[in-house]
Coordinates of C-alpha atoms and ligand atoms in Angstrom, one line a residue:
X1 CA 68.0 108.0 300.1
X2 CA 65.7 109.4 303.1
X3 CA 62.3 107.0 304.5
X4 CA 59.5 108.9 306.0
X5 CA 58.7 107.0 309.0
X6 CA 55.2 107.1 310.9
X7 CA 54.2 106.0 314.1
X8 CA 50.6 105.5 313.5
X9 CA 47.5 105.7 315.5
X10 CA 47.5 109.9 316.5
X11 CA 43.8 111.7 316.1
X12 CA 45.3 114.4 313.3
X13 CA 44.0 117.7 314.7
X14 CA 43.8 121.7 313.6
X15 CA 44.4 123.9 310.3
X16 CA 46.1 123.0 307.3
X17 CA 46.5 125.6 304.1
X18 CA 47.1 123.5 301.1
X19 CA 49.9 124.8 298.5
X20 CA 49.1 125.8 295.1
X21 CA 48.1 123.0 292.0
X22 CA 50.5 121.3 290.9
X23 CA 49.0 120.2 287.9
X24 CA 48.2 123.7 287.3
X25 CA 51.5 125.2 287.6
X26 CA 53.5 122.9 285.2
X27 CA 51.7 123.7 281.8
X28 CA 51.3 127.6 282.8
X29 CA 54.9 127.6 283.5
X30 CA 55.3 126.0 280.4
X31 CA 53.0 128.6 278.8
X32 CA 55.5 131.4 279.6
X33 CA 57.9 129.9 276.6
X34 CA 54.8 131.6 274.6
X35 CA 56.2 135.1 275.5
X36 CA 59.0 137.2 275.3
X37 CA 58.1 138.8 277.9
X38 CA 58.4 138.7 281.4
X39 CA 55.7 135.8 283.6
X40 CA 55.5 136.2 287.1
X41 CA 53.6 133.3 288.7
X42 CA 52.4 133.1 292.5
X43 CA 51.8 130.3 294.6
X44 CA 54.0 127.9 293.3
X45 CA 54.8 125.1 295.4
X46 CA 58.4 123.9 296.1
X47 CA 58.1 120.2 294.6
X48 CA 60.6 118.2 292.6
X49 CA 58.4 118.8 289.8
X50 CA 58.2 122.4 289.6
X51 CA 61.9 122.3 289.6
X52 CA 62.2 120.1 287.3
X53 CA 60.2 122.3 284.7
X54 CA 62.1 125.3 286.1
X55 CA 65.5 123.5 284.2
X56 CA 63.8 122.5 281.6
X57 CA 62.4 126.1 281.1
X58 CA 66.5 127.3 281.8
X59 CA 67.6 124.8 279.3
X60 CA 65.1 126.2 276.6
X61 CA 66.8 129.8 277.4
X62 CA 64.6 131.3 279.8
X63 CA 65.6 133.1 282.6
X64 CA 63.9 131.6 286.0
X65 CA 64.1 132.9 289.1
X66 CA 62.2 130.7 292.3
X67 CA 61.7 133.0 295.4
X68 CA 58.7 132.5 298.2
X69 CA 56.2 130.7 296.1
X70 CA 57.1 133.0 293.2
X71 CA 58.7 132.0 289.8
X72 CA 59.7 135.1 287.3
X73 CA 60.2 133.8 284.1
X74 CA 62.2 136.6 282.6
X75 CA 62.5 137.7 279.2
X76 CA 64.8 136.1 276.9
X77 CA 65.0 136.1 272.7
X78 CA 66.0 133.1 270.8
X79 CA 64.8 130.1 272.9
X80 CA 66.4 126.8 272.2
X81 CA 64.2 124.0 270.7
X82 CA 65.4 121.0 272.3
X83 CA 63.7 119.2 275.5
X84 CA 66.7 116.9 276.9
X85 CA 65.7 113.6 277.1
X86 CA 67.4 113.7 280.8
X87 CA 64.6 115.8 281.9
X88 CA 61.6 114.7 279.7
X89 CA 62.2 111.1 281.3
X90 CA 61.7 111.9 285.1
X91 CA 59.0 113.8 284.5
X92 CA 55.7 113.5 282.0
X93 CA 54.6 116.9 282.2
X94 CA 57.9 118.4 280.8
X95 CA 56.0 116.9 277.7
X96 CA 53.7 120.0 277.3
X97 CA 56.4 122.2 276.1
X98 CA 55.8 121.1 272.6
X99 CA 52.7 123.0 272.3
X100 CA 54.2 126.4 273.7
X101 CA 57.6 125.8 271.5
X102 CA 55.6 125.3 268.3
X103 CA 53.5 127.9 268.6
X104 CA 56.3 130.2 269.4
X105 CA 58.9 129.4 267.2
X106 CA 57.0 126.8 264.7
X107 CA 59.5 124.0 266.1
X108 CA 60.3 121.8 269.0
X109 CA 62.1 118.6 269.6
X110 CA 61.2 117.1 272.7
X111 CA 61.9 113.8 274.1
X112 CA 59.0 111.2 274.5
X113 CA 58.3 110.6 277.9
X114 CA 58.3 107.2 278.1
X115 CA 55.9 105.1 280.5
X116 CA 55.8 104.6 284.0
X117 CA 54.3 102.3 287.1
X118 CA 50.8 103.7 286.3
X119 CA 50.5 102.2 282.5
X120 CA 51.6 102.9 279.5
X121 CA 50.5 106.5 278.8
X122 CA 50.8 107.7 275.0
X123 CA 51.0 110.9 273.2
X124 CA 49.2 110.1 270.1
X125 CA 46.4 112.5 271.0
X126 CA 49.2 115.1 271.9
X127 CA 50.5 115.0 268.2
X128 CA 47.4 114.2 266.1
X129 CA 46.0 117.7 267.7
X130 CA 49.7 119.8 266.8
X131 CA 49.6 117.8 263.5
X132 CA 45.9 118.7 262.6
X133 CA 47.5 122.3 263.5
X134 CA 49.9 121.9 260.1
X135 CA 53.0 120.7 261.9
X136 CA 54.9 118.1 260.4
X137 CA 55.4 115.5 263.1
X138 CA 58.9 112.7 262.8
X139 CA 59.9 110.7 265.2
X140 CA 63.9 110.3 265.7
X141 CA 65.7 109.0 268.2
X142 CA 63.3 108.9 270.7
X143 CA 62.5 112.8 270.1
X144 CA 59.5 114.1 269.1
X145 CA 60.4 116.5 265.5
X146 CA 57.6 119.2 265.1
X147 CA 57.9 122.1 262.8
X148 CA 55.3 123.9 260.6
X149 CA 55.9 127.1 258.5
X150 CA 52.7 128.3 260.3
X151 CA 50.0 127.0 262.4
X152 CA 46.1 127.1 261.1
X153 CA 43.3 126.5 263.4
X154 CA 41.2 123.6 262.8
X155 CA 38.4 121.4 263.5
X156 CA 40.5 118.8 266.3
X157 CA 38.4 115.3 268.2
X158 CA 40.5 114.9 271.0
X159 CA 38.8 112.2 273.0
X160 CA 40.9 108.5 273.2
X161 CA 40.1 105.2 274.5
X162 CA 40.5 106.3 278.0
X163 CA 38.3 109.5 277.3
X164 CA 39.7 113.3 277.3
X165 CA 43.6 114.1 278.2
X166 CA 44.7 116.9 280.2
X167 CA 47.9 117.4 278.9
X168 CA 47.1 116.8 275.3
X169 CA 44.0 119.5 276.0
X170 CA 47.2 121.7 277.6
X171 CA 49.7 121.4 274.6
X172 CA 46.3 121.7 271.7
X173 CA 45.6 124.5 273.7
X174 CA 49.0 126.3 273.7
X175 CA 50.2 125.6 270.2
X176 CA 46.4 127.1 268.8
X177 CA 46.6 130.4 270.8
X178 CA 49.5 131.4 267.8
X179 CA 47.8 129.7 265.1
X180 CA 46.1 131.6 262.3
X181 CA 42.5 131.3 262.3
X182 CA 39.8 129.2 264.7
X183 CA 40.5 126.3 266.4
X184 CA 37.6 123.8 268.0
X185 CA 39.0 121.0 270.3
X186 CA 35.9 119.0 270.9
X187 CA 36.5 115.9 273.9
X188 CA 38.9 118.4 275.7
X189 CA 39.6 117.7 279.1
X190 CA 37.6 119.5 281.7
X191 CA 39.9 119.2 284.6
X192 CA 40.1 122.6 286.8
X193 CA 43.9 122.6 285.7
X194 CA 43.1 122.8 282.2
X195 CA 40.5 126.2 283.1
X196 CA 43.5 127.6 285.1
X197 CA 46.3 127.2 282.0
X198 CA 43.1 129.0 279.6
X199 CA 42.9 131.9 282.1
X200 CA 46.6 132.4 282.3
X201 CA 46.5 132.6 278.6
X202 CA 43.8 134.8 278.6
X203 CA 45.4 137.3 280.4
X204 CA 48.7 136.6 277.9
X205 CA 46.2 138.1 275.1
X206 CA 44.6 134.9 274.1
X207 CA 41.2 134.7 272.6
X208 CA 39.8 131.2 274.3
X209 CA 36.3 130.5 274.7
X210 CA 34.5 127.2 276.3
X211 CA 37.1 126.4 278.9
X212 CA 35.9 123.7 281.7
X213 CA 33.4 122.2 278.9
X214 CA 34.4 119.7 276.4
X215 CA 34.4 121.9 273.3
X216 CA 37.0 124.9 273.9
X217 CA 37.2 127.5 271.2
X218 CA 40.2 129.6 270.5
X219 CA 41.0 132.6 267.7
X220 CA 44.5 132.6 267.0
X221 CA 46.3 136.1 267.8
X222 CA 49.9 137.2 266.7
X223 CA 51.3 137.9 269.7
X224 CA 50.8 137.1 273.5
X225 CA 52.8 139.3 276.1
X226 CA 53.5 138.9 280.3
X227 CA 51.2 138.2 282.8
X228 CA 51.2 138.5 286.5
X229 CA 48.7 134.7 288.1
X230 CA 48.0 133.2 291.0
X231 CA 47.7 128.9 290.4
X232 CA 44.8 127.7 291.8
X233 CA 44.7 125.6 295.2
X234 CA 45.5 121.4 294.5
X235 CA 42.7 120.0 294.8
X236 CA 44.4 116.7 295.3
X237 CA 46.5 117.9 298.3
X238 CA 43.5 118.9 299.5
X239 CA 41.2 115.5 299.0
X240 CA 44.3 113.8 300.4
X241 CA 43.9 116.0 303.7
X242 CA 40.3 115.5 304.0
X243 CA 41.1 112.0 304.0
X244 CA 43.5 112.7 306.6
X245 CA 40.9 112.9 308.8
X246 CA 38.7 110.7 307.9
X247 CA 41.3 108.0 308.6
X248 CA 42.7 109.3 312.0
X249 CA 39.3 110.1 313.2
X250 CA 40.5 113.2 313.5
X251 CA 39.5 117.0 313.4
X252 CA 40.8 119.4 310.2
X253 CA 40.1 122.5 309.0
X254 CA 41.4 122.8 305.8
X255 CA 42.3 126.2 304.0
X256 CA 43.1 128.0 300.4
X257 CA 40.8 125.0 298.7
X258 CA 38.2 125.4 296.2
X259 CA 35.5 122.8 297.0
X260 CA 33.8 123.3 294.3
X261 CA 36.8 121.1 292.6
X262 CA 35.9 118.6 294.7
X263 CA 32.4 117.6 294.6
X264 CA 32.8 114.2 293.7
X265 CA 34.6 113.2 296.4
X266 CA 32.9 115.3 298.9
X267 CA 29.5 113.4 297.7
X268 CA 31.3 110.4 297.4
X269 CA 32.2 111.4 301.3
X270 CA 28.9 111.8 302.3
X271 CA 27.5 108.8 301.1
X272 CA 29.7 106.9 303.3
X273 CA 28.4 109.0 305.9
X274 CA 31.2 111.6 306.4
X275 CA 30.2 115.0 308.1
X276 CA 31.7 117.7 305.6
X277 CA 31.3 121.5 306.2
X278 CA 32.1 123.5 303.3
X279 CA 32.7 127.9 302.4
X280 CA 34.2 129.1 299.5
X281 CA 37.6 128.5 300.0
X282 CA 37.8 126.2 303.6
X283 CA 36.5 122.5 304.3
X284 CA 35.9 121.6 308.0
X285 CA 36.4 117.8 308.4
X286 CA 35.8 116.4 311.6
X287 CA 35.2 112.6 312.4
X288 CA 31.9 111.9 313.8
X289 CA 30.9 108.3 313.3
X290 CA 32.3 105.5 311.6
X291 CA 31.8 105.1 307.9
X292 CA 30.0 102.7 305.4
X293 CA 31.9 101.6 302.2
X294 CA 31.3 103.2 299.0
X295 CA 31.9 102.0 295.8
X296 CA 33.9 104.7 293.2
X297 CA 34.8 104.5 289.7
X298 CA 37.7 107.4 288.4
X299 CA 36.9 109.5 285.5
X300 CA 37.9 112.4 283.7
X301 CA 36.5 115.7 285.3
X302 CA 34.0 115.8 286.7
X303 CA 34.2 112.5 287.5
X304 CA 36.1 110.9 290.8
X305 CA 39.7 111.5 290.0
X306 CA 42.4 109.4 289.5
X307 CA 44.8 110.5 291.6
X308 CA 42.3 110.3 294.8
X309 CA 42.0 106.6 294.0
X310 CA 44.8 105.2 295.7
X311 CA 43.9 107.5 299.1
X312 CA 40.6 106.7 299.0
X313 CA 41.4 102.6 299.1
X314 CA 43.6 103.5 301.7
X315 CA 39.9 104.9 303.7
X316 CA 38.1 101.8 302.4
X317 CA 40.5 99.6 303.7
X318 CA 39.4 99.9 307.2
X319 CA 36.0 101.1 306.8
X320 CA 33.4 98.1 307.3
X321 CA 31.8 96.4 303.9
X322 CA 33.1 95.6 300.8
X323 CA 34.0 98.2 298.3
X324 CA 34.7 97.7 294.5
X325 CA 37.2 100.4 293.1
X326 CA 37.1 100.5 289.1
X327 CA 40.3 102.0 287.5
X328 CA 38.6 104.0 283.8
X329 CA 41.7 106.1 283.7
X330 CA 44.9 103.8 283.9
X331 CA 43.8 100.3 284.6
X332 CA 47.0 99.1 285.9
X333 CA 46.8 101.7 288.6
X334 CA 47.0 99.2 291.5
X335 CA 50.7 99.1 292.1
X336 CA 49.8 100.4 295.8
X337 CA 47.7 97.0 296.8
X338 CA 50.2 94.8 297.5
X339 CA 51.6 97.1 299.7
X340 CA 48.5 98.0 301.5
X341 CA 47.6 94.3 301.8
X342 CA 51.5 94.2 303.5
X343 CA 49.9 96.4 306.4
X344 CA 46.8 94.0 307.2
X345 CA 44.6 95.5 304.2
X346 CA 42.3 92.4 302.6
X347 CA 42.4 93.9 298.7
X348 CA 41.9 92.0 295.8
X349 CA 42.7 92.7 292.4
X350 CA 40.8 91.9 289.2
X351 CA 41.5 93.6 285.9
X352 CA 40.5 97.1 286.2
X353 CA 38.9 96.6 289.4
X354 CA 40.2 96.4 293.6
X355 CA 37.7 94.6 295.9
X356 CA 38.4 95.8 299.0
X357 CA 37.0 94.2 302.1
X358 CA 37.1 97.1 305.7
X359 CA 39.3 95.2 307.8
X360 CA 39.6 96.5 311.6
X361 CA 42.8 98.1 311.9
X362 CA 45.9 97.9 309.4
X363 CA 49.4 97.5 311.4
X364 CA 52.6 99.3 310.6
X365 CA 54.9 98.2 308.1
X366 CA 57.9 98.7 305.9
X367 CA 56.3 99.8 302.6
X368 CA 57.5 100.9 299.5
X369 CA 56.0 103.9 297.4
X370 CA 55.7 103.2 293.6
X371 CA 54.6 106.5 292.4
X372 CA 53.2 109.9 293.5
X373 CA 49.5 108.7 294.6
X374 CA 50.5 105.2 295.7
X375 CA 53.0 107.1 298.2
X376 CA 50.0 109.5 299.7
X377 CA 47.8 106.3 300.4
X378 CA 51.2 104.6 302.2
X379 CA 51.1 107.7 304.3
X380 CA 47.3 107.4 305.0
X381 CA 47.3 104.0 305.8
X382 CA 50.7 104.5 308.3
X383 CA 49.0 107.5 309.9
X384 CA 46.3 105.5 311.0
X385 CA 47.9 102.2 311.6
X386 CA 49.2 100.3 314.8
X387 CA 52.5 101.0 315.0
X388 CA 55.4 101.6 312.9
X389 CA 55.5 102.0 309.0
X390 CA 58.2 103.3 307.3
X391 CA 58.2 104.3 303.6
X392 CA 61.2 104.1 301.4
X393 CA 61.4 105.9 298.1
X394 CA 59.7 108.7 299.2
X395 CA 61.0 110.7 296.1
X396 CA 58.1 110.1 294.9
X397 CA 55.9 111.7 297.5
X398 CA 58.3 114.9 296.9
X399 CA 56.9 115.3 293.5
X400 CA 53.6 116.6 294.5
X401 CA 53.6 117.3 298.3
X402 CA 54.8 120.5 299.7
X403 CA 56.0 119.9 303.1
X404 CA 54.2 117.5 303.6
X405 CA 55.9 116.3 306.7
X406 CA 55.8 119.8 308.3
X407 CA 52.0 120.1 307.7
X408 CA 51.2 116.8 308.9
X409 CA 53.7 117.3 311.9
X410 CA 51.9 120.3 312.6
X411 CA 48.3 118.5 313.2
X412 CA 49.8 116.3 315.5
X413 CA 51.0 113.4 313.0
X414 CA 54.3 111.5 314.1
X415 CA 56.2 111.6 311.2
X416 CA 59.8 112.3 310.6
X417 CA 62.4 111.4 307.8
X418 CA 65.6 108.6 308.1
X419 CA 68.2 108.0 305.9
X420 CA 67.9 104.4 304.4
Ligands
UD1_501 C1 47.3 114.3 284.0 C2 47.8 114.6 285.3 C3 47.8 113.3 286.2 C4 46.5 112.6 286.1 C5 46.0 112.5 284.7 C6 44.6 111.9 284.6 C7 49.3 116.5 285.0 C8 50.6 117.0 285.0 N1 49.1 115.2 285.2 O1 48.2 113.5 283.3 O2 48.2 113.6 287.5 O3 46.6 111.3 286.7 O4 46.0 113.7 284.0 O5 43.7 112.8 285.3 O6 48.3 117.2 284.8 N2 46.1 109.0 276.7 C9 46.2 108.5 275.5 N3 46.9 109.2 274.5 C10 47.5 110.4 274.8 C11 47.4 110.9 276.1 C12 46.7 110.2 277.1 O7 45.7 107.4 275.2 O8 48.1 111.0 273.9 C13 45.4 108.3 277.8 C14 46.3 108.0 279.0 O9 47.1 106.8 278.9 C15 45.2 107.8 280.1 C16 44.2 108.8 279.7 O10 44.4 109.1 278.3 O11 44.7 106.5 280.0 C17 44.2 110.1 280.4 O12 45.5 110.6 280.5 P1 45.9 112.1 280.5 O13 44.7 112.9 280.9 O14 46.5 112.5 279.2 O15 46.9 112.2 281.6 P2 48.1 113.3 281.7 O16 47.6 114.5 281.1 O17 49.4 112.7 281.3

């Protein structure tokens, strides 16, 4: 196993371009099981996750083919049924092939995810939206059964204790497009990766209406065909970057980003006194002064996103004040504290809630990530600590960062990789 080791303390400097969403490209990749026809989708970034969909799409019979930030999902009749356990397992998102399966061939077995570090993370709104569809759900072995003779649209609440779900949205979403008839999902998730799966399946033929508002509105058709998309840019690569610079006191012009994904955080930014220049698709972030604490609580969409919550304690850390960091998402999303407090960091946890007191300078460590956020706020915190830090189980990290050392390599960050 490889550690990514920083030497901290290095003003980042120059351009970045951020790699397409990956929370965009899973469930529109999964959305190409919908088709018999051929999918060809750009700006795919080379994660461990995309590839791990890309066998799970290969396992269900598709042809897949992963050249230049381009995945072909050829055409190929008489797709298996059956997500493997071995791949559900590493990753959630392999999860939202039940929709696209059902909807296809009106049956799926896939494998329950399972929890991870974050929490505990259930599917029930995932089925009680494909079962309000007329599937027959069974659990059996730790597989998820669905099969309906035919989908009819329906009237579906989708909102949980925790609020909207992306992926349960996603896999409502691409089960109804098939359906017979009109399907409300009222409490759907907002998130820009949601709007980007409805537009791919637009162009597939799908009749969707309401997209990026809670209520989304979809007329079933009998048949969707190929599509040619470009994913939109992650918006949590690119928050992560912004905070980049932030932390080093650095200078970044960030590219191929939409800030208008991000406007929480860039107000959130602001407030602490951050000096953010904005176009259509570039932010300019350059480190004027220092900044004042800000207290942030994650939401759904619009709302200040979980996975910038980690990164952004990482900031607070060593900004002056006291901030207070509410968890509304997963309230066990914290696993990246003790390992900030191992770098100097003064963080305490209560319940949902981190009370971090800015602390002067945090000083290099060995760290270990716990999951894909926790390991961008190790890398935050070591790129602007004294000293050393290196971070093992850096897997993690792989999940949802293209290149990640390149890029940061390229602004000026020392950062290379050791074996264990
Ligand atoms: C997606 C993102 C993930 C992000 C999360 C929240 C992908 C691939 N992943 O995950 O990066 O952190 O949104 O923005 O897009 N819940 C239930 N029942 C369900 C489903 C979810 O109670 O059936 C709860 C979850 O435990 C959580 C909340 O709803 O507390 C939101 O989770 P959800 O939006 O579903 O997360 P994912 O879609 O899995």
């Amino acid at each position: 196993m490889n550690k990514l080791v920083i030497e901290g303390g290095v003003k980042l400097k120059g351009e970045v371009t951020i790699s397409g969403a990956k929370n965009a490209v899973l469930p529109i990749m999964a959305a190409s099981l919908l088709t018999d026809d051929a999918c060809v989708i750009k700006g795919v970034p080379d994660l461990r996750d995309t590839n791990t969909m890309i066998k799970i799409l290969r396992s269900l019979g598709k042809g897949v083919e992963f050249d230049k930030g381009i995945v072909t999902v050829t055409a190929l009749k008489n797709t298996n049924y059956v997500a493997d356990y071995k791949l559900v397992s590493t990753m959630r998102a392999s999860f939202c092939v039940l929709g696209p399966l059902l909807g296809k061939l009106k049956k799926a077995k896939v494998s329950l995810p399972g929890g991870c570090v974050i929490g505990v993370r259930p599917v029930d709104l995932h089925l009680k939206g494909v079962r309000a569809l007329g599937a027959d759900i069974s659990i059996e072995s730790g597989y998820v059964l669905a099969k309906a003779d035919k989908l009819k649209g329906a009237y579906i609440y989708l909102g949980g204790v925790y609020g909207s779900s992306v992926l349960a949205t996603d896999n409502v979403m691409m089960a109804a497009v098939l359906a017979n008839g009109h399907t409300i999902i009222e409490a759907a998730a907002c998130e820009p990766e949601v709007v980007d799966l409805a537009e791919f399946l637009i162009k597939m033929g799908a009749k969707i209406n309401g997209q990026g508002t809670p209520i989304i509105e979809i007329e079933g058709v009998g048949h969707l065909h190929g599509v040619v998309h470009t994913i939109i840019p992650d918006r949590i690569e690119a928050g992560t970057m912004m905070l980049a610079a932030l932390i080093t006191k650095g200078d970044i012009l960030i590219k191929n980003v939409l800030p208008r994904h991000l406007g929480v955080l860039i107000d959130k930014l602001e407030e602490a006194g951050a000096n953010i220049v904005k176009s259509n698709n570039s932010i300019h972030m350059r480190y004027r002064k220092p900044l004042n604490a800000v207290n942030i609580t994650t939401l759904p969409y619009p709302g200040f996103p979980t996975d910038m919550q980690a990164q952004m304690m990482s900031l607070m850390s060593i900004t002056p004040g006291i901030t207070i960091i509410t968890e509304k998402i997963y309230p066990d999303r914290f696993m990246h504290v003790s390992e900030l407090n191992r770098m100097g960091a003064h963080i305490q946890r209560e319940g949902p809630h981190a009370i971090v007191e800015g602390v002067k300078a945090l000083s290099g460590a060995p760290v270990m990530a716990s999951d894909l956020r926790a390991s961008a706020s190790l890398l935050l915190a070591g790129l602007a600590a004294r000293g050393k830090t290196s971070i093992s189980r850096i897997y993690h990290l792989e999940r949802g960062y293209e290149n990640i050392e390149e890029k940061l390599g390229k602004l000026g960050a020392k950062i290379w990789r050791e074996k264990e």
